[in-house]
Short mmCIF file of C-alpha atoms in Angstrom, two decimals:
data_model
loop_
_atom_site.label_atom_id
_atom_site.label_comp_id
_atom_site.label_asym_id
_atom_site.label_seq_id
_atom_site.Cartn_x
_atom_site.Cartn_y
_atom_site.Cartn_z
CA UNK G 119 48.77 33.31 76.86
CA UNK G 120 52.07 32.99 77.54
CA UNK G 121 52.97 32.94 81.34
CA UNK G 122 54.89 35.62 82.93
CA UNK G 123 57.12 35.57 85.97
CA UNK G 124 59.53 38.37 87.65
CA UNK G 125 61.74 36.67 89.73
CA UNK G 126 64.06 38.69 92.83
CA UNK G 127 66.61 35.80 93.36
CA UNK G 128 68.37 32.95 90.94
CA UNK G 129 67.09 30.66 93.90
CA UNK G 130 63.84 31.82 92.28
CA UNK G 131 64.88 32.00 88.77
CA UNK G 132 66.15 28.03 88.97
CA UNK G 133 62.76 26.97 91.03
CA UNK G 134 60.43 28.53 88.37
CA UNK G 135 62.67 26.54 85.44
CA UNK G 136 62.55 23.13 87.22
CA UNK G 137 59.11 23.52 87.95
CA UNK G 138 57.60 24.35 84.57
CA UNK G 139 59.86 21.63 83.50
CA UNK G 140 58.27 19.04 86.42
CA UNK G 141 55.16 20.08 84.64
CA UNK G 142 55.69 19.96 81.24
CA UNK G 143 57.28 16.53 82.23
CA UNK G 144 53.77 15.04 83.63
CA UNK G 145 51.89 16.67 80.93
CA UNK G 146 53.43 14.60 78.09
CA UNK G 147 54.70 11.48 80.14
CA UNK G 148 51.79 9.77 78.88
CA UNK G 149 53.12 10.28 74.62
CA UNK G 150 56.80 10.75 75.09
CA UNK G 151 59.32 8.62 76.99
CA UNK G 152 61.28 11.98 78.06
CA UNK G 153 60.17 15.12 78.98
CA UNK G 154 60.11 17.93 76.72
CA UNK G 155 63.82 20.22 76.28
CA UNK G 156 63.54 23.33 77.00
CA UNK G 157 65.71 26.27 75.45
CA UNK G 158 66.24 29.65 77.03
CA UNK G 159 66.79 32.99 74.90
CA UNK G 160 68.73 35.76 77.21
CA UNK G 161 67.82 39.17 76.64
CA UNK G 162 68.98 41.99 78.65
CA UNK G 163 66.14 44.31 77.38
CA UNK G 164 62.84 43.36 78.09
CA UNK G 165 61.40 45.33 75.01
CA UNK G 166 63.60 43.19 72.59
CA UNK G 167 61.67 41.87 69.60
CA UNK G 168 62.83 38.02 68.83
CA UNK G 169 63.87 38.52 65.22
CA UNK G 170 67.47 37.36 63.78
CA UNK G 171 70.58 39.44 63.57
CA UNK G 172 70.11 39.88 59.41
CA UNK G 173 66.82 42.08 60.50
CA UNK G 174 68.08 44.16 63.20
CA UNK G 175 69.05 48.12 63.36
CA UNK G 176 66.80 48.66 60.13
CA UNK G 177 63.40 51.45 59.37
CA UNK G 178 61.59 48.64 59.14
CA UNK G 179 63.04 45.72 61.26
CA UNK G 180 61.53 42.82 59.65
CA UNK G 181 62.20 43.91 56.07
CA UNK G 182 65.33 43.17 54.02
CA UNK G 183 66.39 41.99 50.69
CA UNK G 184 67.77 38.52 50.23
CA UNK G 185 69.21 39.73 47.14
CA UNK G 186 71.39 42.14 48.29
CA UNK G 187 71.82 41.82 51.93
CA UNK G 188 71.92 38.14 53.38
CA UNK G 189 73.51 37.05 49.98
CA UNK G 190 76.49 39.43 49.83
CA UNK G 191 77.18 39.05 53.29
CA UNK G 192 77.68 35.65 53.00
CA UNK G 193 79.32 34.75 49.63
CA UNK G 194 81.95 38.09 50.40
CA UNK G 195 82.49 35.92 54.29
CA UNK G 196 83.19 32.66 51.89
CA UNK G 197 85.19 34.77 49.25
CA UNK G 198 87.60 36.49 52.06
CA UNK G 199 87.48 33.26 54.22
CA UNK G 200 87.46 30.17 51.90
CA UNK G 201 89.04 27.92 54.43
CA UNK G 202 86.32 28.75 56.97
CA UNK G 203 82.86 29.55 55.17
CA UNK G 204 83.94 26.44 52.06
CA UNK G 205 81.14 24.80 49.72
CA UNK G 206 81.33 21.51 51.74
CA UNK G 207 79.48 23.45 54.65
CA UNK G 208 75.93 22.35 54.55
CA UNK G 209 73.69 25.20 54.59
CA UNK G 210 72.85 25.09 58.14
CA UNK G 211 76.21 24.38 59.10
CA UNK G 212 77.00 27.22 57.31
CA UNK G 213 74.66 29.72 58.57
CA UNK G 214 75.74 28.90 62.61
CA UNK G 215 79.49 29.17 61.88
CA UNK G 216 78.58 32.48 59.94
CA UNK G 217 76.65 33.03 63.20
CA UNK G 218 79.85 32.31 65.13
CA UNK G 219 81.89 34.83 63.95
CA UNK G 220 79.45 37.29 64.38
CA UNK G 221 78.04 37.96 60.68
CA UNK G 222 74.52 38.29 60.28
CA UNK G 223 71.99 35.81 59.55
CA UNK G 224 68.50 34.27 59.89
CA UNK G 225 69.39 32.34 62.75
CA UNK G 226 68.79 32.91 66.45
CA UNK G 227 70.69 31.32 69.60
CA UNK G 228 69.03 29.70 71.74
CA UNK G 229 70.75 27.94 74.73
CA UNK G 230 69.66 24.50 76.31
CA UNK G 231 71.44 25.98 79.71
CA UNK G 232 68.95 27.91 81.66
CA UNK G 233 71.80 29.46 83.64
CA UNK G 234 73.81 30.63 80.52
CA UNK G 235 70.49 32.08 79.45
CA UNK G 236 70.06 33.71 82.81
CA UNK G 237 73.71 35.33 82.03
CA UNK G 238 72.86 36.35 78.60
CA UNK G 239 69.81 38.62 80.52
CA UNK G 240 72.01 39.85 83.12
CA UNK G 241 75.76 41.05 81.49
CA UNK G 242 74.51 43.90 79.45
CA UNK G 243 72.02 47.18 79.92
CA UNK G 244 72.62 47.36 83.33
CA UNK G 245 69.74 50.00 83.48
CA UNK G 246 66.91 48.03 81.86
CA UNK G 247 64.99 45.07 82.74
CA UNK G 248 66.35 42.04 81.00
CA UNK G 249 63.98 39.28 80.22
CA UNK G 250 64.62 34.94 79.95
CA UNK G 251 62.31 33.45 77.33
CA UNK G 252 61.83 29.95 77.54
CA UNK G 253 60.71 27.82 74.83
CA UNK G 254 59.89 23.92 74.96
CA UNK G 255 61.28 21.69 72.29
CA UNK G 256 60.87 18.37 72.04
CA UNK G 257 63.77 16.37 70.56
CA UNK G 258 61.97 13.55 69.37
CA UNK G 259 59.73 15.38 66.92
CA UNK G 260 62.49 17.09 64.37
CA UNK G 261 61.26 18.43 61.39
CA UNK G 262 62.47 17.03 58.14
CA UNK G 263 66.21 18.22 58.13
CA UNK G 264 66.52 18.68 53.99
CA UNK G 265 63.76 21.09 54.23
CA UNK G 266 65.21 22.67 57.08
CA UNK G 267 68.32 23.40 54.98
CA UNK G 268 66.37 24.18 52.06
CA UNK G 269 65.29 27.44 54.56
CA UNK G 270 68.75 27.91 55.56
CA UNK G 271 70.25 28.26 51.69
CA UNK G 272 66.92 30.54 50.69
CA UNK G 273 69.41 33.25 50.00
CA UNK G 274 70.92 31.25 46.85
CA UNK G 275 67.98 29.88 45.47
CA UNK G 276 65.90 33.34 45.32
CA UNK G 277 67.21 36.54 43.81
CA UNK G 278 64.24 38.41 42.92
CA UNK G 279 61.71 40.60 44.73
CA UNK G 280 59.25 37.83 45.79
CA UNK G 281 59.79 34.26 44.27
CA UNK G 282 57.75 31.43 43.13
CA UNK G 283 57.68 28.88 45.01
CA UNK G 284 57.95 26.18 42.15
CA UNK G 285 61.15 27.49 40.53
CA UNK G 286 62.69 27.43 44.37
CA UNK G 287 61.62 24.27 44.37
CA UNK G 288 63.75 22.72 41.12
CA UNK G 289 66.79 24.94 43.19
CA UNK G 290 66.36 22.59 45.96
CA UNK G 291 65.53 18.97 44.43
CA UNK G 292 69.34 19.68 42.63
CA UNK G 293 70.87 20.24 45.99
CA UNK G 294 73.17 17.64 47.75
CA UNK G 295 71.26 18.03 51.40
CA UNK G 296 68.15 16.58 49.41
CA UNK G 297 69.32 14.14 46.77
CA UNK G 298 70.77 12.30 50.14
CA UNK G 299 67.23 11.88 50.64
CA UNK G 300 66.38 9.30 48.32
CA UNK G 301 62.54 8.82 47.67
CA UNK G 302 61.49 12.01 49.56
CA UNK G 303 60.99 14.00 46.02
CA UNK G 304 58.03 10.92 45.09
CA UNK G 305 56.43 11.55 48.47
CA UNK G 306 56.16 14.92 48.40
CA UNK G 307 55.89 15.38 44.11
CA UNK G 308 54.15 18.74 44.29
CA UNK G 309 56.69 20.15 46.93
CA UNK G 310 55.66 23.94 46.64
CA UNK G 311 52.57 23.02 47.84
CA UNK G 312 54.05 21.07 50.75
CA UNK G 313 56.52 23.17 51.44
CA UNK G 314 54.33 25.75 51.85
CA UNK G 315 51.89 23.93 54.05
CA UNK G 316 54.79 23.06 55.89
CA UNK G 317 56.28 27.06 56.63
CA UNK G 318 52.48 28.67 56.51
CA UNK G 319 49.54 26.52 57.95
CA UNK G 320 51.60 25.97 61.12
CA UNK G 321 51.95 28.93 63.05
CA UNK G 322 52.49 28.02 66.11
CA UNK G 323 55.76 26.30 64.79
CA UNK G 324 59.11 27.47 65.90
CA UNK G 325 62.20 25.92 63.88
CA UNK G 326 64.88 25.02 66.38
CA UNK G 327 67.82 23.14 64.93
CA UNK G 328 71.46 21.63 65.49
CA UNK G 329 74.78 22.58 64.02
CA UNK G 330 77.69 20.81 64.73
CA UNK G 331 80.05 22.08 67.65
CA UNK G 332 83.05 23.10 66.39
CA UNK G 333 84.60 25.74 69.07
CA UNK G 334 84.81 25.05 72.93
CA UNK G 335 82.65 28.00 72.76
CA UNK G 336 79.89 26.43 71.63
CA UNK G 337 80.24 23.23 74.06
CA UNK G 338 80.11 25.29 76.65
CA UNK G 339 77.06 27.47 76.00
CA UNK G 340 74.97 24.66 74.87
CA UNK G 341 73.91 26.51 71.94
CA UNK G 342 71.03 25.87 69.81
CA UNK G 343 69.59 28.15 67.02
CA UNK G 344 66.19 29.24 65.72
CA UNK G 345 65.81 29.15 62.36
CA UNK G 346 63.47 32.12 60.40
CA UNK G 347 61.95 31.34 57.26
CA UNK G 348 60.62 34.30 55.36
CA UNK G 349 57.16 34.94 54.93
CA UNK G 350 54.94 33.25 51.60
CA UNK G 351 52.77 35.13 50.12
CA UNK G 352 49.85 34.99 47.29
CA UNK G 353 51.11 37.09 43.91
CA UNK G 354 48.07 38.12 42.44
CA UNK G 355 49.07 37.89 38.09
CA UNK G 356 47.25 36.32 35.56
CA UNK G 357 47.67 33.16 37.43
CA UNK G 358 47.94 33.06 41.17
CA UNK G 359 50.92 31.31 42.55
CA UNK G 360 53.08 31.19 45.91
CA UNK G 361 55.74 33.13 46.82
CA UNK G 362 58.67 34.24 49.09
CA UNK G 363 58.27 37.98 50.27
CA UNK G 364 61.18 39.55 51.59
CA UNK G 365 59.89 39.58 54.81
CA UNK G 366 61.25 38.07 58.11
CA UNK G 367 58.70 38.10 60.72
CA UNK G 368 59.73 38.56 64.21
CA UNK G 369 58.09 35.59 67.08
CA UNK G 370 55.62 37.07 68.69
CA UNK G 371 55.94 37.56 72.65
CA UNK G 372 52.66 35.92 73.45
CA UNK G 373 53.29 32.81 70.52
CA UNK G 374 52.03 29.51 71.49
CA UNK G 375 55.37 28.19 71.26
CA UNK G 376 56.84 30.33 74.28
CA UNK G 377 56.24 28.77 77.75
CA UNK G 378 57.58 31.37 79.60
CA UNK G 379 58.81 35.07 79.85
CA UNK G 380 60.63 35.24 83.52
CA UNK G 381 61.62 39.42 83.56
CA UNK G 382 64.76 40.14 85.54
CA UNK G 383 64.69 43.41 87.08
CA UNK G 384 67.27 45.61 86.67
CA UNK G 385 68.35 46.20 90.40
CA UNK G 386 69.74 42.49 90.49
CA UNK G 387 71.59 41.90 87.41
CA UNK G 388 74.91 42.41 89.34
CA UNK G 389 74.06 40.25 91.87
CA UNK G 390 72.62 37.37 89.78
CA UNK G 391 76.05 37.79 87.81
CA UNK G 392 78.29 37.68 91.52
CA UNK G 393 75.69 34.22 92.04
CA UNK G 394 76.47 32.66 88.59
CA UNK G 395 80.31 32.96 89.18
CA UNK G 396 80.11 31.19 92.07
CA UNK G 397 78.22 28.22 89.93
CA UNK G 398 80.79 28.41 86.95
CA UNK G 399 78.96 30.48 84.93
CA UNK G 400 80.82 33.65 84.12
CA UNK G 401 82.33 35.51 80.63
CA UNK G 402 86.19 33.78 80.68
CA UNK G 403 83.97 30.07 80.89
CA UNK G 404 81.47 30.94 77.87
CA UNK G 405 84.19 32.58 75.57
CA UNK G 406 86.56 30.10 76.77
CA UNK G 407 88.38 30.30 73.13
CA UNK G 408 88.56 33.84 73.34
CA UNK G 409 91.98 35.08 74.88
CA UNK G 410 91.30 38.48 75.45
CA UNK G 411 88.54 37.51 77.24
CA UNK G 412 90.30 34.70 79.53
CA UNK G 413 92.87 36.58 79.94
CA UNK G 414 90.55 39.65 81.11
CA UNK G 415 89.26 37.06 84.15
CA UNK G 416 92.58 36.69 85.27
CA UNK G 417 93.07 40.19 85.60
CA UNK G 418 89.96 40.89 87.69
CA UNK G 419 90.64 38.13 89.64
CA UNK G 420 94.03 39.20 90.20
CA UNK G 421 92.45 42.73 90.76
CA UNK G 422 90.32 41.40 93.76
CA UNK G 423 92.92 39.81 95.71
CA UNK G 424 93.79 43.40 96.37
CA UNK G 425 90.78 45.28 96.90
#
């Protein structure tokens, strides 16, 4: 079950993260030379599911169509935007920049900062509890990046209702990010199969994964991104096969993967905010690139001189 901490202080928030990190550090000296990453999700409510952008604000959260939704929203992004969202963008690539600019997708950040997470729990819903979820990673087991980017282009490959595996399957073999791969297609001949093995008979796999940094933005928030494949299913037909449903599902509080929830009250988000200024972390540092926002900091601080 997944430990649970509500802290009063950031002396207490930072002393909770180093020492589940101490720990997870002794518990896997013994296979790995390094200790285990870990990556903090900022929430400022408590009660938010962890599910992706593309499956938020909906009847039915977790439910969407590929077809229409995710795949218009990104090929109008590359028609209006060429220059940004081009063809040469691999399909992870893709998705974070998309992610970037604030469209939709299947992705969800992550930060490898545990005191921009701590922000990201504090700056909003000043009324409700925020929550930091922290999740351990370890960078020296990376899943096999072609099929991580077959997940990430899912919206081009599929356009029906459910799809069969198989037929996604001869989408991807075709595909640049996997013909790089030369002699992965004879390993793996039946990929449907593997593939999914690979999404389904793991669940206490979460799919955390690079982009490349291309804002200051991004340097400075240390951003990662969790990935969401969409849910296989068993169509029931003459013949039974795997499938894609059209379903997203949401990471489960209490998942295996999940070392920690630490809740932070609503009574001290100011004053964890006031704290994180004084250590660099503060809106004008994170958006950085953004010049309204810089330029808002140098109001305040203006402001304050005066007050």
């Amino acid at each position: 079950m997944t430990k649970q901490h509500t802290i009063s202080s950031i002396e207490e928030y930072i002393e909770i993260v180093c020492k589940q990190h101490s720990q997870m550090y002794d518990e896997n000296y013994s296979y790995y030379p390094t200790a285990p990453v870990l990556l903090f999700r900022g929430q400022s409510n408590k009660n938010y599911s962890l599910l992706p952008s593309i499956c938020r604000g909906r009847k039915y959260s977790n439910e969407f169509s590929l077809s229409n939704e995710e795949r218009n929203l990104i090929e109008l992004a590359k028609y209006r935007l060429p220059d940004i969202f081009h063809n040469s963008l691999s399909p992870i690539e893709l998705l974070a920049l998309l992610q970037h600019h604030g469209i939709p997708t299947r992705l969800l950040d992550v930060t490898e900062n545990a005191l921009v997470g701590l922000y990201f729990a504090c700056n909003q819903s000043n009324d409700t509890d925020g929550e930091v979820i922290v999740f351990p990673s370890d960078d020296d087991d990376i899943a096999p990046y072609p099929f991580l980017n077959a997940i990430a282009d899912t919206y081009r490959l599929i356009n029906d209702n459910c799809h069969d595996l198989r037929f996604f399957f001869e989408g991807v073999r075709n595909q640049p990010y996997f013909r790089e791969y030369k002699g992965w297609e004879y390993i793996f001949a039946d990929f449907s199969e593997w593939y999914e093995s690979w999404i389904s008979t793991d669940p206490d796999r979460i799919y955390f994964v690079h982009a490349p940094i291309r804002s200051t933005r991004q340097q400075m928030q240390q951003g990662r991104y969790i990935l969401f494949p969409n849910r296989i299913i068993t169509t029931k037909s003459k013949k039974e096969y795997k499938a894609f449903d059209m379903i997203i599902d949401e990471i489960p509080k209490d998942h295996p993967g999940i070392a920690l929830r630490i809740i932070i009250p609503k009574e001290i988000k100011q004053q964890l905010l006031i704290d994180l200024a004084v250590l660099g972390i503060r809106e004008d540092t994170l958006f950085c690139d953004n010049v309204d926002v810089v330029c808002k900091g140098i109001t305040e601080k203006f402001t304050r001189k005066y007050q």
